[in-house]
Short mmCIF file of C-alpha atoms in Angstrom, two decimals:
data_model
loop_
_atom_site.label_atom_id
_atom_site.label_comp_id
_atom_site.label_asym_id
_atom_site.label_seq_id
_atom_site.Cartn_x
_atom_site.Cartn_y
_atom_site.Cartn_z
CA MET A 1119 23.46 -6.53 1.86
CA LEU A 1120 20.39 -7.43 -0.19
CA GLU A 1121 17.04 -6.47 1.25
CA THR A 1122 14.36 -9.13 1.70
CA THR A 1123 11.96 -9.19 -1.23
CA ARG A 1124 8.52 -7.92 -0.33
CA SER A 1125 5.22 -8.57 -2.06
CA VAL A 1126 2.48 -6.15 -3.03
CA ALA A 1127 -1.02 -6.42 -4.48
CA VAL A 1128 -2.52 -3.46 -6.33
CA VAL A 1129 -6.31 -3.47 -6.02
CA THR A 1130 -8.06 -1.22 -8.54
CA LEU A 1131 -11.46 0.41 -8.26
CA GLY A 1132 -13.19 2.76 -10.67
CA CYS A 1133 -12.50 3.49 -14.30
CA THR A 1134 -10.03 2.27 -16.90
CA ARG A 1135 -7.93 5.38 -16.30
CA ASN A 1136 -7.32 4.06 -12.80
CA GLU A 1137 -6.31 0.71 -14.32
CA VAL A 1138 -3.55 2.45 -16.25
CA ASP A 1139 -2.38 4.20 -13.07
CA SER A 1140 -2.35 0.87 -11.21
CA GLU A 1141 -0.25 -0.79 -13.89
CA GLU A 1142 2.21 2.10 -13.84
CA LEU A 1143 2.45 1.80 -10.05
CA ALA A 1144 2.95 -1.95 -10.43
CA GLY A 1145 5.71 -1.34 -12.99
CA ARG A 1146 7.48 1.09 -10.68
CA LEU A 1147 7.27 -1.33 -7.76
CA ALA A 1148 8.41 -4.30 -9.84
CA ALA A 1149 11.42 -2.30 -11.03
CA GLU A 1150 12.26 -1.63 -7.38
CA GLY A 1151 12.24 -5.31 -6.48
CA TRP A 1152 8.70 -5.90 -5.27
CA THR A 1153 6.95 -9.16 -6.06
CA LEU A 1154 3.57 -8.48 -7.66
CA VAL A 1155 0.79 -10.79 -6.49
CA GLU A 1156 -2.83 -10.87 -7.58
CA ASP A 1157 -4.52 -11.64 -4.26
CA ALA A 1158 -4.17 -9.09 -1.47
CA ALA A 1159 -4.25 -11.97 1.04
CA ASP A 1160 -0.89 -13.12 -0.36
CA ALA A 1161 0.76 -9.70 -0.17
CA ASP A 1162 2.77 -7.95 2.50
CA VAL A 1163 1.13 -4.69 1.43
CA ALA A 1164 -2.26 -4.12 -0.20
CA VAL A 1165 -2.28 -0.90 -2.23
CA VAL A 1166 -5.90 0.08 -2.93
CA ASN A 1167 -6.28 2.43 -5.90
CA THR A 1168 -9.49 4.18 -4.93
CA CYS A 1169 -12.19 5.95 -6.93
CA GLY A 1170 -13.54 9.31 -5.79
CA PHE A 1171 -15.98 10.12 -8.59
CA VAL A 1172 -19.46 9.72 -7.08
CA GLU A 1173 -20.89 8.73 -3.71
CA GLN A 1174 -21.33 5.02 -4.51
CA ALA A 1175 -17.78 4.77 -5.85
CA LYS A 1176 -16.45 6.31 -2.65
CA LYS A 1177 -18.41 3.80 -0.58
CA ASP A 1178 -17.01 0.95 -2.68
CA SER A 1179 -13.48 2.27 -2.12
CA ILE A 1180 -13.96 2.42 1.65
CA ASP A 1181 -15.38 -1.11 1.63
CA ALA A 1182 -12.32 -2.33 -0.29
CA LEU A 1183 -9.99 -0.70 2.23
CA LEU A 1184 -11.88 -2.28 5.13
CA GLU A 1185 -11.80 -5.69 3.45
CA ALA A 1186 -8.07 -5.36 2.92
CA ASN A 1187 -7.64 -4.38 6.56
CA ASP A 1188 -9.47 -7.57 7.61
CA LEU A 1189 -6.68 -9.55 5.88
CA LYS A 1190 -4.29 -8.40 8.58
CA ARG A 1191 -6.00 -10.95 10.80
CA THR A 1192 -6.56 -13.75 8.30
CA GLY A 1193 -3.86 -13.42 5.65
CA ARG A 1194 -0.27 -12.44 5.09
CA THR A 1195 -1.15 -8.77 4.69
CA GLN A 1196 0.60 -6.46 7.13
CA LYS A 1197 -0.24 -3.00 5.79
CA VAL A 1198 -2.97 -1.33 3.74
CA VAL A 1199 -2.30 1.83 1.75
CA ALA A 1200 -4.89 4.03 0.04
CA VAL A 1201 -3.93 5.75 -3.22
CA GLY A 1202 -5.89 7.00 -6.21
CA CYS A 1203 -8.61 9.58 -6.68
CA MET A 1204 -10.31 9.33 -3.30
CA ALA A 1205 -6.96 9.51 -1.51
CA GLU A 1206 -5.97 12.51 -3.64
CA ARG A 1207 -9.32 14.21 -3.08
CA TYR A 1208 -9.63 13.77 0.70
CA GLY A 1209 -6.12 12.96 1.95
CA GLU A 1210 -5.79 13.80 5.65
CA GLN A 1211 -9.56 13.72 6.16
CA LEU A 1212 -9.74 10.15 4.86
CA ALA A 1213 -6.77 9.15 7.03
CA THR A 1214 -8.49 10.55 10.13
CA GLU A 1215 -11.86 8.96 9.41
CA LEU A 1216 -10.40 5.63 8.27
CA PRO A 1217 -7.57 4.66 10.61
CA GLU A 1218 -7.64 1.16 9.13
CA ALA A 1219 -5.55 2.59 6.27
CA ASP A 1220 -1.89 2.66 7.30
CA ALA A 1221 -1.25 5.49 4.84
CA VAL A 1222 -3.22 7.76 2.51
CA LEU A 1223 -0.98 8.85 -0.34
CA GLY A 1224 -1.67 11.25 -3.20
CA PHE A 1225 -0.46 11.36 -6.79
CA ASP A 1226 2.74 13.17 -5.81
CA SER A 1227 3.80 10.05 -3.90
CA TYR A 1228 3.68 7.68 -6.87
CA GLY A 1229 7.28 8.23 -7.98
CA ASP A 1230 8.55 7.32 -4.50
CA MET A 1231 5.98 4.62 -3.74
CA SER A 1232 8.52 1.86 -3.18
CA GLN A 1233 10.34 3.79 -0.47
CA HIS A 1234 7.05 4.81 1.14
CA LEU A 1235 5.89 1.19 1.33
CA ARG A 1236 9.20 0.03 2.79
CA THR A 1237 8.99 2.77 5.42
CA ILE A 1238 5.46 1.72 6.37
CA LEU A 1239 6.38 -1.97 6.50
CA GLY A 1240 9.35 -1.10 8.69
CA GLY A 1241 7.04 0.46 11.26
CA GLY A 1242 7.52 4.04 10.17
CA SER A 1243 4.91 6.48 8.98
CA VAL A 1244 4.44 8.59 5.88
CA PRO A 1245 2.57 11.90 6.17
CA SER A 1246 -0.94 11.80 4.75
CA HIS A 1247 -1.62 13.67 1.56
CA VAL A 1248 -2.77 17.29 1.93
CA PRO A 1249 -5.41 17.94 -0.75
CA ALA A 1250 -5.28 20.99 -3.01
CA ASP A 1251 -7.00 22.09 -6.19
CA ARG A 1252 -4.75 20.55 -8.83
CA ARG A 1253 -6.09 22.89 -11.51
CA ARG A 1254 -3.84 25.55 -10.00
CA LEU A 1255 -0.62 23.58 -10.50
CA LEU A 1256 -0.29 24.35 -14.21
CA PRO A 1257 -0.69 27.51 -16.31
CA ILE A 1258 -4.17 28.47 -17.44
CA SER A 1259 -2.98 28.62 -21.04
CA PRO A 1260 -2.86 25.05 -22.45
CA SER A 1261 0.07 25.91 -24.72
CA ALA A 1262 2.22 26.81 -21.69
CA ARG A 1263 1.62 23.58 -19.80
CA HIS A 1264 4.17 21.21 -21.29
CA THR A 1265 7.09 23.38 -20.25
CA SER A 1266 6.08 23.04 -16.60
CA SER A 1267 4.17 19.72 -16.45
CA ALA A 1268 7.32 17.70 -15.67
CA ALA A 1269 7.21 19.12 -12.15
CA VAL A 1270 3.59 17.98 -11.61
CA ALA A 1271 2.68 14.35 -10.93
CA LEU A 1272 0.51 13.00 -13.76
CA PRO A 1273 -0.34 9.35 -13.09
CA GLY A 1274 -0.22 7.26 -16.24
CA HIS A 1275 2.06 9.72 -18.05
CA GLN A 1276 5.28 8.03 -16.93
CA GLN A 1277 7.23 11.26 -16.69
CA SER A 1278 10.98 10.86 -16.64
CA GLY A 1279 11.20 13.01 -13.52
CA GLY A 1280 9.41 10.33 -11.53
CA THR A 1281 10.99 7.30 -13.19
CA PRO A 1282 12.27 4.79 -10.64
CA THR A 1283 15.98 4.00 -10.39
CA ARG A 1284 17.62 0.63 -9.89
CA THR A 1285 18.08 -0.52 -6.32
CA GLU A 1286 20.16 -3.32 -4.82
CA VAL A 1287 17.16 -5.63 -5.09
CA GLU A 1288 16.86 -7.41 -8.43
CA PRO A 1289 13.34 -6.94 -9.83
CA VAL A 1290 11.21 -10.05 -9.95
CA VAL A 1291 9.71 -8.70 -13.18
CA PRO A 1292 12.78 -8.25 -15.45
CA LEU A 1293 13.56 -4.58 -15.82
CA GLU A 1294 13.54 -4.80 -19.61
CA GLN A 1295 9.84 -5.69 -19.39
CA VAL A 1296 9.16 -2.62 -17.32
CA ALA A 1297 11.43 -0.07 -18.97
CA PRO A 1298 12.87 -0.89 -22.43
CA ALA A 1299 16.47 0.13 -23.04
CA THR A 1300 15.67 2.15 -26.17
CA GLY A 1301 12.99 4.68 -27.01
CA PRO A 1302 10.64 6.33 -24.52
CA ARG A 1303 10.56 4.34 -21.31
CA VAL A 1304 7.44 2.34 -20.58
CA VAL A 1305 7.04 1.89 -16.84
CA ARG A 1306 4.12 -0.47 -16.64
CA ALA A 1307 3.39 -4.07 -15.62
CA ARG A 1308 0.33 -5.92 -16.87
CA LEU A 1309 -1.90 -6.98 -13.98
CA ASP A 1310 -4.09 -9.28 -16.07
CA GLY A 1311 -3.91 -11.37 -19.22
CA ARG A 1312 -6.75 -9.74 -21.13
CA PRO A 1313 -6.23 -9.27 -24.87
CA TRP A 1314 -7.18 -5.59 -24.54
CA ALA A 1315 -5.69 -2.81 -22.46
CA PRO A 1316 -6.48 0.82 -21.66
CA LEU A 1317 -3.94 3.32 -22.96
CA LYS A 1318 -3.99 6.78 -21.41
CA ILE A 1319 -3.56 9.62 -23.91
CA ALA A 1320 -4.22 12.55 -21.57
CA SER A 1321 -5.10 13.48 -18.00
CA GLY A 1322 -7.22 16.15 -16.39
CA CYS A 1323 -10.02 18.31 -17.72
CA ASP A 1324 -10.53 22.01 -18.41
CA ARG A 1325 -14.31 21.87 -18.47
CA ARG A 1326 -16.29 23.18 -15.51
CA CYS A 1327 -19.39 20.99 -15.41
CA ALA A 1328 -21.41 22.02 -12.35
CA PHE A 1329 -21.78 18.43 -11.08
CA CYS A 1330 -18.22 17.18 -11.55
CA ALA A 1331 -15.28 17.32 -9.13
CA ILE A 1332 -12.77 15.48 -11.33
CA PRO A 1333 -10.83 18.57 -12.51
CA MET A 1334 -10.15 19.55 -8.90
CA PHE A 1335 -8.30 16.34 -8.07
CA ARG A 1336 -7.08 15.33 -11.55
CA GLY A 1337 -6.01 18.82 -12.55
CA ALA A 1338 -5.86 20.72 -15.82
CA PHE A 1339 -5.89 18.93 -19.16
CA VAL A 1340 -2.48 17.62 -20.27
CA SER A 1341 -1.90 15.51 -23.38
CA ARG A 1342 0.78 12.84 -23.62
CA THR A 1343 3.00 13.17 -26.66
CA PRO A 1344 2.29 10.90 -29.64
CA GLU A 1345 5.76 9.37 -29.22
CA GLU A 1346 4.96 8.26 -25.66
CA ILE A 1347 1.59 6.87 -26.68
CA LEU A 1348 2.98 4.94 -29.64
CA ALA A 1349 5.83 3.53 -27.53
CA GLU A 1350 3.39 2.25 -24.94
CA ALA A 1351 1.10 0.83 -27.64
CA ALA A 1352 4.09 -1.05 -29.09
CA TRP A 1353 4.96 -2.35 -25.60
CA LEU A 1354 1.38 -3.59 -25.19
CA GLY A 1355 1.36 -5.17 -28.64
CA GLU A 1356 4.51 -7.12 -27.76
CA ARG A 1357 2.64 -8.55 -24.76
CA GLY A 1358 -0.34 -9.99 -26.61
CA VAL A 1359 -2.68 -6.98 -26.50
CA LYS A 1360 -4.89 -6.90 -29.60
CA GLU A 1361 -7.04 -3.88 -28.74
CA VAL A 1362 -5.93 -0.62 -27.17
CA PHE A 1363 -8.65 1.44 -25.51
CA LEU A 1364 -7.72 5.13 -25.61
CA VAL A 1365 -8.75 6.73 -22.32
CA SER A 1366 -8.70 10.23 -20.86
CA GLU A 1367 -11.08 12.61 -19.15
CA ASN A 1368 -11.79 14.26 -22.50
CA THR A 1369 -10.41 12.71 -25.68
CA THR A 1370 -11.81 15.46 -27.91
CA SER A 1371 -9.41 17.94 -26.25
CA TYR A 1372 -6.34 15.85 -27.11
CA GLY A 1373 -3.57 17.94 -28.63
CA LYS A 1374 -4.83 21.38 -27.68
CA ASP A 1375 -1.89 21.87 -25.31
CA LEU A 1376 0.49 20.52 -27.96
CA GLY A 1377 -0.63 23.12 -30.47
CA ASP A 1378 -2.77 20.89 -32.68
CA LEU A 1379 -6.35 19.87 -31.88
CA ARG A 1380 -6.30 17.55 -34.90
CA LEU A 1381 -3.38 15.56 -33.54
CA VAL A 1382 -5.63 12.67 -32.58
CA ASP A 1383 -6.78 12.40 -36.20
CA ALA A 1384 -3.18 11.69 -37.25
CA LEU A 1385 -2.48 9.49 -34.22
CA LEU A 1386 -5.23 6.96 -34.98
CA PRO A 1387 -3.73 5.52 -38.20
CA GLU A 1388 -0.30 5.37 -36.55
CA LEU A 1389 -1.75 3.32 -33.70
CA THR A 1390 -3.48 0.89 -36.07
CA ARG A 1391 -0.07 0.21 -37.70
CA VAL A 1392 1.58 -0.80 -34.41
CA PRO A 1393 2.62 -4.49 -34.66
CA GLY A 1394 0.22 -6.76 -32.80
CA ILE A 1395 -2.52 -4.15 -32.40
CA GLU A 1396 -5.59 -5.09 -34.43
CA ARG A 1397 -8.14 -2.69 -33.03
CA VAL A 1398 -8.07 0.84 -31.59
CA ARG A 1399 -11.03 2.04 -29.56
CA VAL A 1400 -11.70 5.69 -28.70
CA SER A 1401 -13.52 6.70 -25.52
CA TYR A 1402 -15.09 9.75 -23.90
CA LEU A 1403 -16.01 12.25 -26.59
CA GLN A 1404 -17.50 15.58 -25.50
CA PRO A 1405 -20.40 16.37 -27.86
CA ALA A 1406 -19.64 20.12 -27.85
CA GLU A 1407 -16.08 19.42 -29.05
CA ILE A 1408 -16.68 16.72 -31.67
CA ARG A 1409 -15.36 17.90 -35.04
CA PRO A 1410 -16.42 16.57 -38.45
CA ASP A 1411 -12.71 15.92 -39.12
CA LEU A 1412 -12.52 13.67 -36.06
CA LEU A 1413 -15.59 11.73 -37.19
CA ASP A 1414 -13.99 11.36 -40.62
CA ALA A 1415 -10.76 10.07 -39.07
CA MET A 1416 -12.56 7.56 -36.87
CA ALA A 1417 -14.79 6.38 -39.71
CA GLY A 1418 -12.10 6.30 -42.38
CA THR A 1419 -9.26 4.58 -40.53
CA PRO A 1420 -9.32 0.77 -40.87
CA GLY A 1421 -8.75 -0.78 -37.47
CA VAL A 1422 -10.55 1.91 -35.48
CA ALA A 1423 -13.57 0.35 -33.77
CA PRO A 1424 -17.00 1.57 -34.95
CA TYR A 1425 -17.63 2.85 -31.44
CA PHE A 1426 -18.61 6.30 -30.24
CA ASP A 1427 -18.64 6.99 -26.49
CA ILE A 1428 -20.38 10.39 -26.33
CA SER A 1429 -21.01 12.11 -23.01
CA PHE A 1430 -24.48 13.66 -23.42
CA GLN A 1431 -25.45 13.71 -19.67
CA HIS A 1432 -28.98 14.96 -20.51
CA ALA A 1433 -31.01 16.27 -23.45
CA SER A 1434 -32.90 19.25 -22.02
CA GLY A 1435 -31.22 22.41 -23.24
CA PRO A 1436 -32.10 24.58 -20.23
CA LEU A 1437 -31.00 21.90 -17.77
CA LEU A 1438 -27.74 21.35 -19.64
CA ARG A 1439 -27.02 25.09 -19.29
CA ARG A 1440 -27.47 24.73 -15.52
CA MET A 1441 -24.99 21.86 -15.70
CA ARG A 1442 -22.57 24.25 -17.48
CA ARG A 1443 -22.79 22.14 -20.62
CA PHE A 1444 -23.98 22.66 -24.18
CA GLY A 1445 -26.45 21.09 -26.58
CA ASP A 1446 -30.04 19.91 -26.57
CA ARG A 1447 -32.20 17.12 -27.97
CA GLU A 1448 -32.19 18.36 -31.57
CA SER A 1449 -28.46 19.10 -31.75
CA PHE A 1450 -27.63 15.72 -30.20
CA LEU A 1451 -29.86 13.88 -32.67
CA GLY A 1452 -28.13 15.82 -35.45
CA LEU A 1453 -24.74 14.70 -34.14
CA LEU A 1454 -25.89 11.08 -34.08
CA GLU A 1455 -27.01 11.45 -37.68
CA GLN A 1456 -23.53 12.71 -38.57
CA VAL A 1457 -22.02 9.63 -36.92
CA ARG A 1458 -24.35 7.17 -38.64
CA SER A 1459 -24.01 8.82 -42.03
CA ARG A 1460 -20.32 7.88 -41.82
CA VAL A 1461 -20.60 4.60 -39.87
CA PRO A 1462 -24.09 3.09 -40.29
CA GLU A 1463 -23.22 0.14 -38.04
CA ALA A 1464 -21.79 2.35 -35.25
CA GLY A 1465 -22.14 1.37 -31.64
CA ILE A 1466 -22.97 4.42 -29.53
CA ARG A 1467 -23.00 4.69 -25.74
CA THR A 1468 -23.62 7.53 -23.32
CA ASN A 1469 -24.28 8.39 -19.68
CA VAL A 1470 -27.13 10.51 -18.37
CA ILE A 1471 -27.81 12.13 -15.01
CA VAL A 1472 -31.35 12.40 -13.66
CA GLY A 1473 -32.44 14.44 -10.66
CA PHE A 1474 -30.02 17.30 -11.21
CA PRO A 1475 -31.10 20.38 -9.18
CA GLY A 1476 -33.97 22.13 -10.89
CA GLU A 1477 -34.86 19.19 -13.15
CA THR A 1478 -38.57 19.27 -13.98
CA GLU A 1479 -40.93 16.65 -15.34
CA GLU A 1480 -40.67 18.49 -18.68
CA ASP A 1481 -36.88 18.05 -18.59
CA VAL A 1482 -37.30 14.32 -17.94
CA ALA A 1483 -39.76 14.08 -20.84
CA GLU A 1484 -37.23 15.82 -23.10
CA LEU A 1485 -34.61 13.26 -22.03
CA THR A 1486 -36.85 10.25 -22.60
CA ASP A 1487 -37.96 11.61 -26.00
CA PHE A 1488 -34.31 11.90 -26.96
CA LEU A 1489 -33.49 8.38 -25.79
CA ALA A 1490 -36.45 6.95 -27.71
CA ALA A 1491 -35.25 8.62 -30.91
CA ALA A 1492 -31.50 8.12 -30.47
CA ARG A 1493 -31.26 4.30 -30.83
CA LEU A 1494 -28.28 4.08 -28.49
CA ASP A 1495 -26.58 0.78 -27.71
CA VAL A 1496 -25.73 1.49 -24.08
CA VAL A 1497 -26.92 4.17 -21.65
CA GLY A 1498 -25.65 4.50 -18.10
CA VAL A 1499 -28.32 6.09 -15.91
CA PHE A 1500 -27.10 7.85 -12.77
CA GLY A 1501 -29.02 9.62 -10.05
CA TYR A 1502 -27.60 12.99 -9.11
CA SER A 1503 -25.72 13.32 -5.82
CA ASP A 1504 -23.94 16.37 -4.39
CA GLU A 1505 -20.18 16.30 -4.84
CA ASP A 1506 -17.96 18.25 -2.46
CA GLY A 1507 -16.70 21.51 -3.87
CA THR A 1508 -18.80 21.53 -7.03
CA GLU A 1509 -20.98 24.41 -8.15
CA ALA A 1510 -24.14 22.29 -8.08
CA GLU A 1511 -23.55 21.44 -4.41
CA GLY A 1512 -24.61 25.02 -3.65
CA TYR A 1513 -27.76 24.99 -5.77
CA ALA A 1514 -30.92 25.48 -3.73
CA ASP A 1515 -33.58 23.75 -5.81
CA LYS A 1516 -32.58 20.16 -5.06
CA VAL A 1517 -34.78 17.32 -6.28
CA PRO A 1518 -35.93 15.14 -3.34
CA GLU A 1519 -34.03 11.86 -3.06
CA HIS A 1520 -37.16 9.73 -3.42
CA VAL A 1521 -37.98 11.56 -6.67
CA ILE A 1522 -34.46 10.96 -7.95
CA ARG A 1523 -34.84 7.24 -7.22
CA GLU A 1524 -38.17 7.17 -9.05
CA ARG A 1525 -36.68 8.91 -12.08
CA VAL A 1526 -33.70 6.57 -12.14
CA GLU A 1527 -36.09 3.63 -12.16
CA GLN A 1528 -38.27 5.22 -14.84
CA VAL A 1529 -35.44 6.14 -17.19
CA GLY A 1530 -33.57 2.94 -16.42
CA ALA A 1531 -36.56 0.79 -17.37
CA LEU A 1532 -36.94 2.71 -20.65
CA VAL A 1533 -33.25 2.33 -21.40
CA GLU A 1534 -33.36 -1.41 -20.78
CA GLU A 1535 -36.22 -1.74 -23.26
CA LEU A 1536 -34.63 0.50 -25.87
CA THR A 1537 -31.15 -1.03 -25.74
CA THR A 1538 -32.61 -4.53 -25.93
CA GLN A 1539 -34.44 -3.44 -29.08
CA ARG A 1540 -31.26 -1.90 -30.46
CA ALA A 1541 -29.36 -5.14 -29.94
CA ALA A 1542 -32.12 -7.05 -31.75
CA GLU A 1543 -31.67 -4.73 -34.75
CA ARG A 1544 -28.18 -6.18 -35.18
CA VAL A 1545 -29.40 -9.72 -35.85
CA GLY A 1546 -28.27 -10.68 -39.34
CA THR A 1547 -25.40 -8.16 -39.45
CA LEU A 1548 -21.68 -8.90 -39.39
CA VAL A 1549 -19.45 -7.81 -36.54
CA GLU A 1550 -15.75 -8.08 -35.75
CA VAL A 1551 -15.34 -9.86 -32.43
CA LEU A 1552 -12.28 -9.90 -30.17
CA VAL A 1553 -12.36 -13.22 -28.31
CA GLU A 1554 -11.69 -12.58 -24.63
CA ALA A 1555 -12.36 -15.63 -22.48
CA VAL A 1556 -14.11 -18.92 -21.94
CA GLU A 1557 -16.89 -18.24 -19.45
CA ASP A 1558 -18.36 -20.83 -17.08
CA ASP A 1559 -22.11 -20.22 -17.19
CA ASP A 1560 -24.04 -22.65 -14.95
CA GLU A 1561 -21.66 -25.49 -15.84
CA ASP A 1562 -21.87 -24.67 -19.56
CA LEU A 1563 -18.76 -23.22 -21.14
CA ARG A 1564 -19.30 -20.23 -23.41
CA LEU A 1565 -16.85 -18.35 -25.58
CA VAL A 1566 -17.24 -14.64 -24.90
CA GLY A 1567 -15.83 -11.60 -26.65
CA ARG A 1568 -16.74 -8.10 -27.72
CA ALA A 1569 -17.84 -6.79 -31.07
CA GLY A 1570 -16.33 -3.56 -32.29
CA GLN A 1571 -19.52 -1.82 -31.17
CA GLN A 1572 -19.10 -2.97 -27.55
CA GLY A 1573 -16.76 -1.29 -25.12
CA PRO A 1574 -15.02 -3.19 -22.30
CA ASP A 1575 -16.48 -3.92 -18.87
CA VAL A 1576 -19.58 -1.71 -18.92
CA ASP A 1577 -21.16 -2.55 -22.30
CA GLY A 1578 -22.66 -5.77 -23.60
CA VAL A 1579 -20.67 -8.78 -24.80
CA THR A 1580 -20.87 -11.20 -27.72
CA TYR A 1581 -21.19 -14.96 -27.23
CA LEU A 1582 -19.73 -16.99 -30.07
CA VAL A 1583 -21.34 -20.23 -31.25
CA ASP A 1584 -20.85 -22.38 -34.34
CA GLU A 1585 -23.62 -23.33 -36.74
CA ASP A 1586 -24.62 -26.19 -34.45
CA GLY A 1587 -24.79 -23.94 -31.39
CA ARG A 1588 -21.55 -25.31 -29.92
CA MET A 1589 -18.51 -23.40 -28.70
CA PRO A 1590 -16.08 -22.69 -31.57
CA ALA A 1591 -12.44 -23.71 -31.31
CA LEU A 1592 -11.08 -20.19 -30.89
CA VAL A 1593 -8.63 -18.83 -28.35
CA PRO A 1594 -8.66 -15.53 -26.46
CA GLY A 1595 -6.96 -12.85 -28.51
CA ALA A 1596 -8.39 -14.00 -31.84
CA VAL A 1597 -10.31 -11.43 -33.89
CA VAL A 1598 -13.01 -12.99 -36.03
CA THR A 1599 -15.82 -11.85 -38.28
CA ALA A 1600 -19.15 -13.25 -37.13
CA ARG A 1601 -22.80 -12.95 -38.04
CA VAL A 1602 -25.22 -11.99 -35.26
CA VAL A 1603 -27.82 -14.75 -34.96
CA ASP A 1604 -29.54 -13.92 -31.67
CA THR A 1605 -29.50 -11.64 -28.64
CA GLU A 1606 -29.71 -11.97 -24.87
CA GLY A 1607 -30.82 -8.56 -23.67
CA VAL A 1608 -28.06 -6.21 -24.82
CA ASP A 1609 -25.67 -9.12 -25.42
CA LEU A 1610 -25.20 -10.56 -28.89
CA VAL A 1611 -24.92 -14.17 -29.99
CA ALA A 1612 -22.88 -14.55 -33.17
CA CYS A 1613 -21.57 -17.31 -35.43
CA PRO A 1614 -18.09 -16.90 -36.98
CA ILE A 1615 -18.28 -16.97 -40.75
CA ALA A 1616 -16.19 -19.48 -42.69
CA SER A 1617 -13.86 -16.97 -44.33
CA PRO A 1618 -13.17 -13.93 -42.13
CA GLY A 1619 -12.92 -10.81 -44.25
CA SER A 1620 -15.00 -12.22 -47.11
CA GLU A 1621 -17.83 -9.90 -46.21
CA GLU A 1622 -17.83 -6.41 -44.75
CA PRO A 1623 -19.01 -6.08 -41.13
CA GLY A 1624 -22.32 -4.32 -40.88
CA ARG A 1625 -23.89 -5.84 -43.98
#
């Protein structure tokens, strides 16, 4: 007897890595017969993929769970399930403190998610996740990890051990769209129609930054094989994706557990040759691990975006040592010079933390001096907050919260001024723009996209206009060469040139 089809909405919070995990979950559920819906109010079950990175992200995740719970009274929603980083990190504690969630499930539950949801909808219960330090699940030696990683849940890696099987319920999303019959299986369902998509190349992190809890709940660093990555890129290209955004906790470590730290250098040109893919974007580079060979590969491979997402975190050498990181103002400026000597038109973004324990006014001055000299396109400014289980949580010389707020405002104001100036420097240059959407701005329609120098979601955008200031007749997914004619803060305004490719971007 066929089981009644159930519907599910996957709500994603946090980073693009979580987006990949959500789409894998959606693919697994679709293959098991679930109807995927966009609005949680239209779903039998709302699965909230939480973020557990910093305090504000955790608050946002709790708010999303509470909002989903409210739908039990006003919508179709019957059950709310918490998954993702916050669920993995806190498990039973979150379930106790947030009874509105009908289940709190960790990464190990992803392969059996369909059965868990059916149990919960049927009135049963699923035990809450019991947190553990996931760094201990795999060997310390990176080279020994791939022989044992199949037994460890790695969201976004689509391991065969957790691949869903067919059930009596016919999938609403055809199975061939979720798992092709030939080649490495791709278990993923697109949850939006954007012309770009994140593509996970690795999970976990082996670094021990004093402020960061991610390795504890994401585990040790594990690379996906090039074959898996290329298969998923091809799957995305077949579905209208023009730009793949390579994501991980640390892209500069890619390949170290596969025996070749230069593997990413060879992977980039292969990705740019995937049918349908016109642009490859690399994210999250650790400055201490950036090799000249990697810079050469990124700069010398046509189709790789002129974009460098470098995690500096600060610029004071002594403070960085307390953070268990490397570098200082001079070495970072030297690295930026290496980037720009290869890619003069490069877009460069970073994040910085202010108010870390022991930070002095001299440290802040060192940071602001660096930012003034660095000419960065985007800088995320974060105030330090204690994270459970981290080394810095136990530091005694905490900066008062009101001082942290003041420093965030100070550095944030400087960053706003500097990045606005940096955007203005691009007026007159050529950029390659991926058209993304038509935006309704106070009743005026605007065509919006991103230049190669602009990353998705958190960076600036590019508005496209013709020579008369009107919206060009271009559709989302088009990649056009355009000349920057104006700016709006960090956003660019650009006019497509008559013959794309007739001039080199950056001139």
